[in-house]
Coordinates of C-alpha atoms in Angstrom, one line a residue:
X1 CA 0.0 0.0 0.0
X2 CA 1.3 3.5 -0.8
X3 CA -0.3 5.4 2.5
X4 CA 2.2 6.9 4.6
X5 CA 1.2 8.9 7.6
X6 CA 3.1 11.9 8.5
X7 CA 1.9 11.3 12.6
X8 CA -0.9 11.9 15.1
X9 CA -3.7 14.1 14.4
X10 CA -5.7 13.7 17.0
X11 CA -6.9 12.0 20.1
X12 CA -9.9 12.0 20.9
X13 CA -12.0 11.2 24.9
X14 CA -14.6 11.1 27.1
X15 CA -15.0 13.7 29.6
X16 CA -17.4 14.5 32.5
X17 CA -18.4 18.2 33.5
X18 CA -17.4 20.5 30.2
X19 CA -16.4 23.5 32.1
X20 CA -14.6 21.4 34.5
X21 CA -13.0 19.7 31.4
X22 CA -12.1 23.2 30.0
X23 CA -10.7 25.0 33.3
X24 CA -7.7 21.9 33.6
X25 CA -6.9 21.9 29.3
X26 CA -6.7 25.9 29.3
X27 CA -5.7 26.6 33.0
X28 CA -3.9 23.8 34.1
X29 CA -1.9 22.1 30.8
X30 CA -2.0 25.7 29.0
X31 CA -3.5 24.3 25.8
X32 CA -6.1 26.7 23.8
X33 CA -9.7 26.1 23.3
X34 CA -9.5 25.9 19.3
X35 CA -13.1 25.1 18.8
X36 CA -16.8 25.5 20.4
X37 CA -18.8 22.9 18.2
X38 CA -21.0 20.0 18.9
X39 CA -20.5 16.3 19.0
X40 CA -21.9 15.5 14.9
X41 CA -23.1 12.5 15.8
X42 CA -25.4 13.9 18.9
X43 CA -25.4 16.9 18.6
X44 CA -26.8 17.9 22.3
X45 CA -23.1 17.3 23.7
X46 CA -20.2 19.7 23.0
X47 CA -17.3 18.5 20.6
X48 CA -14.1 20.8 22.8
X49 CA -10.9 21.0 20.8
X50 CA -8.0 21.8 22.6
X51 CA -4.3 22.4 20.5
X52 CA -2.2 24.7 19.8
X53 CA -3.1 28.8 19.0
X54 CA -4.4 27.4 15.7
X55 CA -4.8 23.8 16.4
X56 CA -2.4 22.6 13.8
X57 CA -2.4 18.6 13.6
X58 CA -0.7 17.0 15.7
X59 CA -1.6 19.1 18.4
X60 CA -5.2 18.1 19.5
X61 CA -6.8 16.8 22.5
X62 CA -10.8 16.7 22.1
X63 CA -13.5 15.7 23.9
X64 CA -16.9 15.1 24.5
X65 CA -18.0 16.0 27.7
X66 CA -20.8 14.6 29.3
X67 CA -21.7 15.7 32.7
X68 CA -22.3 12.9 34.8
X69 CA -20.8 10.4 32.6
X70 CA -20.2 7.1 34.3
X71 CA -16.0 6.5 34.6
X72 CA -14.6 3.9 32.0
X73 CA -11.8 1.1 32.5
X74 CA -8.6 1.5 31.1
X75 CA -7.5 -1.8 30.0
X76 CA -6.9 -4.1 26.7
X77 CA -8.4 -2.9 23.1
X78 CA -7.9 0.9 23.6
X79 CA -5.6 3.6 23.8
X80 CA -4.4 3.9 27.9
X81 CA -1.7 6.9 27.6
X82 CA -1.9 10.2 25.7
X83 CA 1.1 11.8 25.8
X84 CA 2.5 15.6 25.2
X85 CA 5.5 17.0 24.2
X86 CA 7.1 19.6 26.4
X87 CA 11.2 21.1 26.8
X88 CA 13.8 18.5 27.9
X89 CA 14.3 21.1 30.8
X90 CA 10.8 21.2 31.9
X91 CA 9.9 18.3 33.3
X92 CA 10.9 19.6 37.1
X93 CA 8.9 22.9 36.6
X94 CA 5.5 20.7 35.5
X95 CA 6.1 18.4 38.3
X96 CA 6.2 21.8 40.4
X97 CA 3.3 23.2 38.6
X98 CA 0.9 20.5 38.3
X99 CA 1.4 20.0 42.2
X100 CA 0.7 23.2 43.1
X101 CA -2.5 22.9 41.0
X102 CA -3.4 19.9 42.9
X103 CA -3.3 17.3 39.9
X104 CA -1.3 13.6 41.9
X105 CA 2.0 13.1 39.8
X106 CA 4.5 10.8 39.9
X107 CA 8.2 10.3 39.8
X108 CA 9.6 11.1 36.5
X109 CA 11.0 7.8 34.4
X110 CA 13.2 7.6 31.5
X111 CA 12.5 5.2 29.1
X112 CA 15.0 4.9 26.1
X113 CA 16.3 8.8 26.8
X114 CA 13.2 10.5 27.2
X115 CA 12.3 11.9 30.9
X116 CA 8.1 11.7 31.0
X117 CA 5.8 12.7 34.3
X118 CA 2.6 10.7 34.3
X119 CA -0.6 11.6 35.8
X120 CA -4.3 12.0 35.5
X121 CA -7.0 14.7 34.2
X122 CA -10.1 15.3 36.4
X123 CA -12.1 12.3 34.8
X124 CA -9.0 9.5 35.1
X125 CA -7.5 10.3 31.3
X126 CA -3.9 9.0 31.9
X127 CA -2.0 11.8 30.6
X128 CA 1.8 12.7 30.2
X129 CA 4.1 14.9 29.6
X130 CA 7.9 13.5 27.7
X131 CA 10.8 15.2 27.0
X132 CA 12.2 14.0 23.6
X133 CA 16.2 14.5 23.3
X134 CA 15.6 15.3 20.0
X135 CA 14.0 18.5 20.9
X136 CA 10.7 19.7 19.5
X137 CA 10.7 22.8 16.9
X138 CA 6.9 23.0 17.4
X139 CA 5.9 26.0 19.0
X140 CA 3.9 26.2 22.0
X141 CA 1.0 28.1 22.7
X142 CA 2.0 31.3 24.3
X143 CA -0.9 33.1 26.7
X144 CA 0.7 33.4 29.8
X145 CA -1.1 31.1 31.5
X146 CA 1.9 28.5 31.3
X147 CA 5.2 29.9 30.7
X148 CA 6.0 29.7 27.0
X149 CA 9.5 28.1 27.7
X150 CA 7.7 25.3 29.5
X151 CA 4.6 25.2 26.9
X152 CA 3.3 21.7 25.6
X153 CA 4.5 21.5 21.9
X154 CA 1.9 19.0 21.2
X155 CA 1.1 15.7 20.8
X156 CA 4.3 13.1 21.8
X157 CA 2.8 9.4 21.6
X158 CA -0.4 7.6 22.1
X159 CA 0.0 3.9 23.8
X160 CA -2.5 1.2 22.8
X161 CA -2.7 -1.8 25.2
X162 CA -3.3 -5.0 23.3
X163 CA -3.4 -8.5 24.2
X164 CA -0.8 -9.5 21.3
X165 CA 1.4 -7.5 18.9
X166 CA 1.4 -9.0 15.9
X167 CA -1.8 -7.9 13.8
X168 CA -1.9 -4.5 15.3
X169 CA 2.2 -4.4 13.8
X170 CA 1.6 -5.5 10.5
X171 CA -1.6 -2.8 10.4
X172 CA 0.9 -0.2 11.3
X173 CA 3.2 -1.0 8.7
X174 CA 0.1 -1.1 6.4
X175 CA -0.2 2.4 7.6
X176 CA 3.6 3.2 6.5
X177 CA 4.9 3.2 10.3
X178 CA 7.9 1.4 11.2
X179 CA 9.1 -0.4 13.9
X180 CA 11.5 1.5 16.1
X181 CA 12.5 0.3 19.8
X182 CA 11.2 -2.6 21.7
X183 CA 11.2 -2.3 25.8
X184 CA 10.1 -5.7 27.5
X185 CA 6.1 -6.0 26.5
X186 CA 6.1 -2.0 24.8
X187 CA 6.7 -2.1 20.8
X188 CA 7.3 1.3 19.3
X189 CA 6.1 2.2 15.7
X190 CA 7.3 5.4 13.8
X191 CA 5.9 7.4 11.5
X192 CA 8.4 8.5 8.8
X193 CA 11.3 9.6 10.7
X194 CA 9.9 9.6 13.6
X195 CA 10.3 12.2 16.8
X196 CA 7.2 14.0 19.5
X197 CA 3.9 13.7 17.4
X198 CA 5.1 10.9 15.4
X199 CA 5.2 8.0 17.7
X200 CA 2.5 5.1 18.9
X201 CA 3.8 2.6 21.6
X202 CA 1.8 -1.0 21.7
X203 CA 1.9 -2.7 25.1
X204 CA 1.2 -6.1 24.8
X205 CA -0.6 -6.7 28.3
X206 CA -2.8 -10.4 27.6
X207 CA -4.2 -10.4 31.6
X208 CA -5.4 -7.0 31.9
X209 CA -9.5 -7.2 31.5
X210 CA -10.9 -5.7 28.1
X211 CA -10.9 -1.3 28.7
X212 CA -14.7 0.0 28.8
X213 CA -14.8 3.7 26.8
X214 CA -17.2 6.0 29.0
X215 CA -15.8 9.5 31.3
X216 CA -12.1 9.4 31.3
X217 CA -11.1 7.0 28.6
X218 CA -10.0 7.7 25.0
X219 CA -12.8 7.1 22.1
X220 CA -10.0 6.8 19.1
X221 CA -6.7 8.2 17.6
X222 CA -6.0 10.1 14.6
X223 CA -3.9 9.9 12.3
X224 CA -2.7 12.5 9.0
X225 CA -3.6 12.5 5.5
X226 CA -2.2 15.4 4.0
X227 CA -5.3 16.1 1.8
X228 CA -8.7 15.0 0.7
X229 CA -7.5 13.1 -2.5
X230 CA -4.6 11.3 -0.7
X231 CA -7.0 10.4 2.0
X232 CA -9.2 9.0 -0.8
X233 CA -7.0 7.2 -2.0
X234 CA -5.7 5.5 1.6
X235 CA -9.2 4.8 1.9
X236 CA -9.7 2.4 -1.2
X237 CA -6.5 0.7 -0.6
X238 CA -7.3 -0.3 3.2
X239 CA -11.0 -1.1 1.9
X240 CA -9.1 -3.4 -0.8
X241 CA -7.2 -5.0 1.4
X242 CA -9.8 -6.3 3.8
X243 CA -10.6 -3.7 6.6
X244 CA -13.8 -2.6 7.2
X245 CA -13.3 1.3 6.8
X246 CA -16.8 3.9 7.0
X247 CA -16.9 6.0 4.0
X248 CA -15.2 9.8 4.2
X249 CA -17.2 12.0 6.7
X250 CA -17.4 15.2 6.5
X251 CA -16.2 16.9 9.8
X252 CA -16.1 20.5 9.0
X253 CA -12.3 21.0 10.1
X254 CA -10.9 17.7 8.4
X255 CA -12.5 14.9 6.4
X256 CA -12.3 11.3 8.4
X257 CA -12.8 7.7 7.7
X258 CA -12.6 5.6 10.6
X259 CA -11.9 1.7 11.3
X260 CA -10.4 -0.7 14.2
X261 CA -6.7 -2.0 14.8
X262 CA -6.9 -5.7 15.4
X263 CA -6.2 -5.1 19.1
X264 CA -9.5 -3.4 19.3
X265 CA -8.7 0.4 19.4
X266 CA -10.8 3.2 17.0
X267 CA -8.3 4.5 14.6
X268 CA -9.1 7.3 11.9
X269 CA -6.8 9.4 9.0
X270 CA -8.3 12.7 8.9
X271 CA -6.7 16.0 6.6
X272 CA -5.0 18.2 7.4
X273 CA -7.5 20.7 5.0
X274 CA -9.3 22.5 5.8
X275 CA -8.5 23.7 9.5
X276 CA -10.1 25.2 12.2
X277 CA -9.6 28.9 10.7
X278 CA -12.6 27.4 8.2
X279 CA -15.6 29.1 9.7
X280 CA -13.9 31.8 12.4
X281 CA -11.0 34.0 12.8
X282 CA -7.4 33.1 14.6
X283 CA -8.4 35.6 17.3
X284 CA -11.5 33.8 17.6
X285 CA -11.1 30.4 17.9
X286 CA -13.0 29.1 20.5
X287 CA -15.2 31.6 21.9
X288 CA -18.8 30.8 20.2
X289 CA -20.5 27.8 19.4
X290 CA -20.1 26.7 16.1
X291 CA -22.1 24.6 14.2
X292 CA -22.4 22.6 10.3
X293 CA -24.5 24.0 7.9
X294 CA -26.5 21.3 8.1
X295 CA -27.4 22.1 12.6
X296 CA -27.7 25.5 11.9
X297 CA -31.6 25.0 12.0
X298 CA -31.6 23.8 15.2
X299 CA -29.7 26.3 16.9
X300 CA -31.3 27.3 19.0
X301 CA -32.4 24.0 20.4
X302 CA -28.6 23.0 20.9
X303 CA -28.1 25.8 22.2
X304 CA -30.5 25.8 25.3
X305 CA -29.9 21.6 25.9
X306 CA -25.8 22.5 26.0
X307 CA -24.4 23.9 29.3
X308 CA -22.8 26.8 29.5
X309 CA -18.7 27.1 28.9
X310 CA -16.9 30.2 30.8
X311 CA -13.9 30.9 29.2
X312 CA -10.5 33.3 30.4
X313 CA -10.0 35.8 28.0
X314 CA -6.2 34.4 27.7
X315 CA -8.3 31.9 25.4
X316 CA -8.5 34.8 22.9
X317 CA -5.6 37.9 23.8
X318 CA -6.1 40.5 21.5
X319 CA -9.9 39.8 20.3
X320 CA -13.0 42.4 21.3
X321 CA -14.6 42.0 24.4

């Protein structure tokens, strides 16, 4: 097969209480609120984007937050760890920062070079933040919230937990990642040459029960197409060689087909086109709830059934009040 992922796109979770979903990712991690929209697929629940100051691929955490959602299991079948990319010499001032904010972390491991601080969101995500030797040229959001020498670069790695390796490899390599570093039961795949935003780590754990997606689990992982024609074409060779892929959605901000890993985890390639700049200003991302031409009727309906989001105004420096 000719398709050849550049990296991670997205990740995308469940999450309880919105606004307590949106007061850690803005105040706590320092991430920016990219986009206000609605869950397509039920449309009375928010769809929360959270990336850089434009929310370039590569950079995104979403959600969608339902308060009161029962908790899920982490476990086999699904992706347990999403992980950031932040300075090699910022590890010690998260592990300050995060404490002082009252998040539970723990001690900092190294793992093949890279230093990485492991801990929790408010619903039980298992989140953390590595430090790549390489470095990372991305550049952080900077609002003042979090410092911008200390500033989450974006996405680092996601890690699946399977109960064997092999299928999920070979459909990695079917998804032009290669295999890079083996520690124990963890397998790491590389997209082209690899570095923060371009790895996925497979843990082979076969006695840990099957993980239930609900409130603080991960719903699937992205990954890049670089446009809607290579994405098209991805799409007929994965169909022709067997797996069971949904046909090209239309997500406003990116086009998506989805389908399953053999381990069990949701995967998608969405585009990089069109972006979230598609239906609101840079200075505006975020701030209002934006809808598909297709829920613009109901308005007003999703607008009285969805809680209401209180943003800082760091989210948006430099736009009217």
């Amino acid at each position: 097969m000719s398709i050849a992922t550049s990296g991670l796109h997205h990740v995308t979770a469940i999450a309880g209480d919105p606004q307590r979903n949106a007061d850690f990712y803005l105040r706590t991690l320092g991430l920016r609120l990219v986009k206000t929209t609605v869950n397509f697929d039920d449309p009375g629940t928010y769809h929360l984007y959270y990336g850089d100051e434009a929310g370039r691929p590569g950079s995104l955490l979403t959600f969608f937050p339902w308060k009161g959602a029962p908790s899920g299991r982490h476990g086999t079948g699904q992706a347990t760890t999403t992980s950031f990319s932040v300075p090699e010499a910022s590890i010690g001032w998260w592990k300050q920062h995060l404490t002082a904010q009252g998040v539970e972390v723990g001690q900092v491991q190294n793992r093949d070079g890279e230093d990485a601080l492991h801990f929790r969101d408010p619903d039980g995500l298992a989140l953390s933040l590595v430090a790549h030797p390489q470095g990372d040229p991305r550049a952080p959001w900077d609002n003042g919230i979090v410092p911008a020498e200390h500033g989450v670069r974006g996405l680092h790695s996601v890690t699946l937990s399977v109960t064997a390796e092999e299928a999920t490899a070979a459909m990695f390599d079917g998804l032009g990642l290669s295999f890079a570093a083996q520690d124990g039961n963890r397998f790491r795949f590389a997209a082209g040459e690899g570095g923060p935003g371009a790895f996925v780590d497979v843990l082979v754990t076969p006695d840990v029960p099957q993980g239930l997606v609900a409130a603080g689990a991960v719903h699937h992982v992205a990954w890049r197409a670089p446009d809607e024609g290579t994405q098209a074409t991805w799409r007929e060779e994965l169909a022709g060689s067997g797996v069971n892929v949904t046909s090209i959605l239309d997500r406003q901000y990116f086009r998506s087909i989805y389908f399953r890993e053999p381990g069990g985890t949701l995967l998608e390639i969405a585009t990089d086109e069109p972006g979230f700049t598609a239906d609101e200003p840079l200075l505006e991302l975020g701030r209002a709830l934006k809808l598909p031409p297709w829920l613009e009727p109901n308005r007003a309906e999703i607008d009285r059934m969805l809680p209401k989001l209180n943003l800082p105004a760091e989210n948006n420096p430099g736009a009217e009040a």
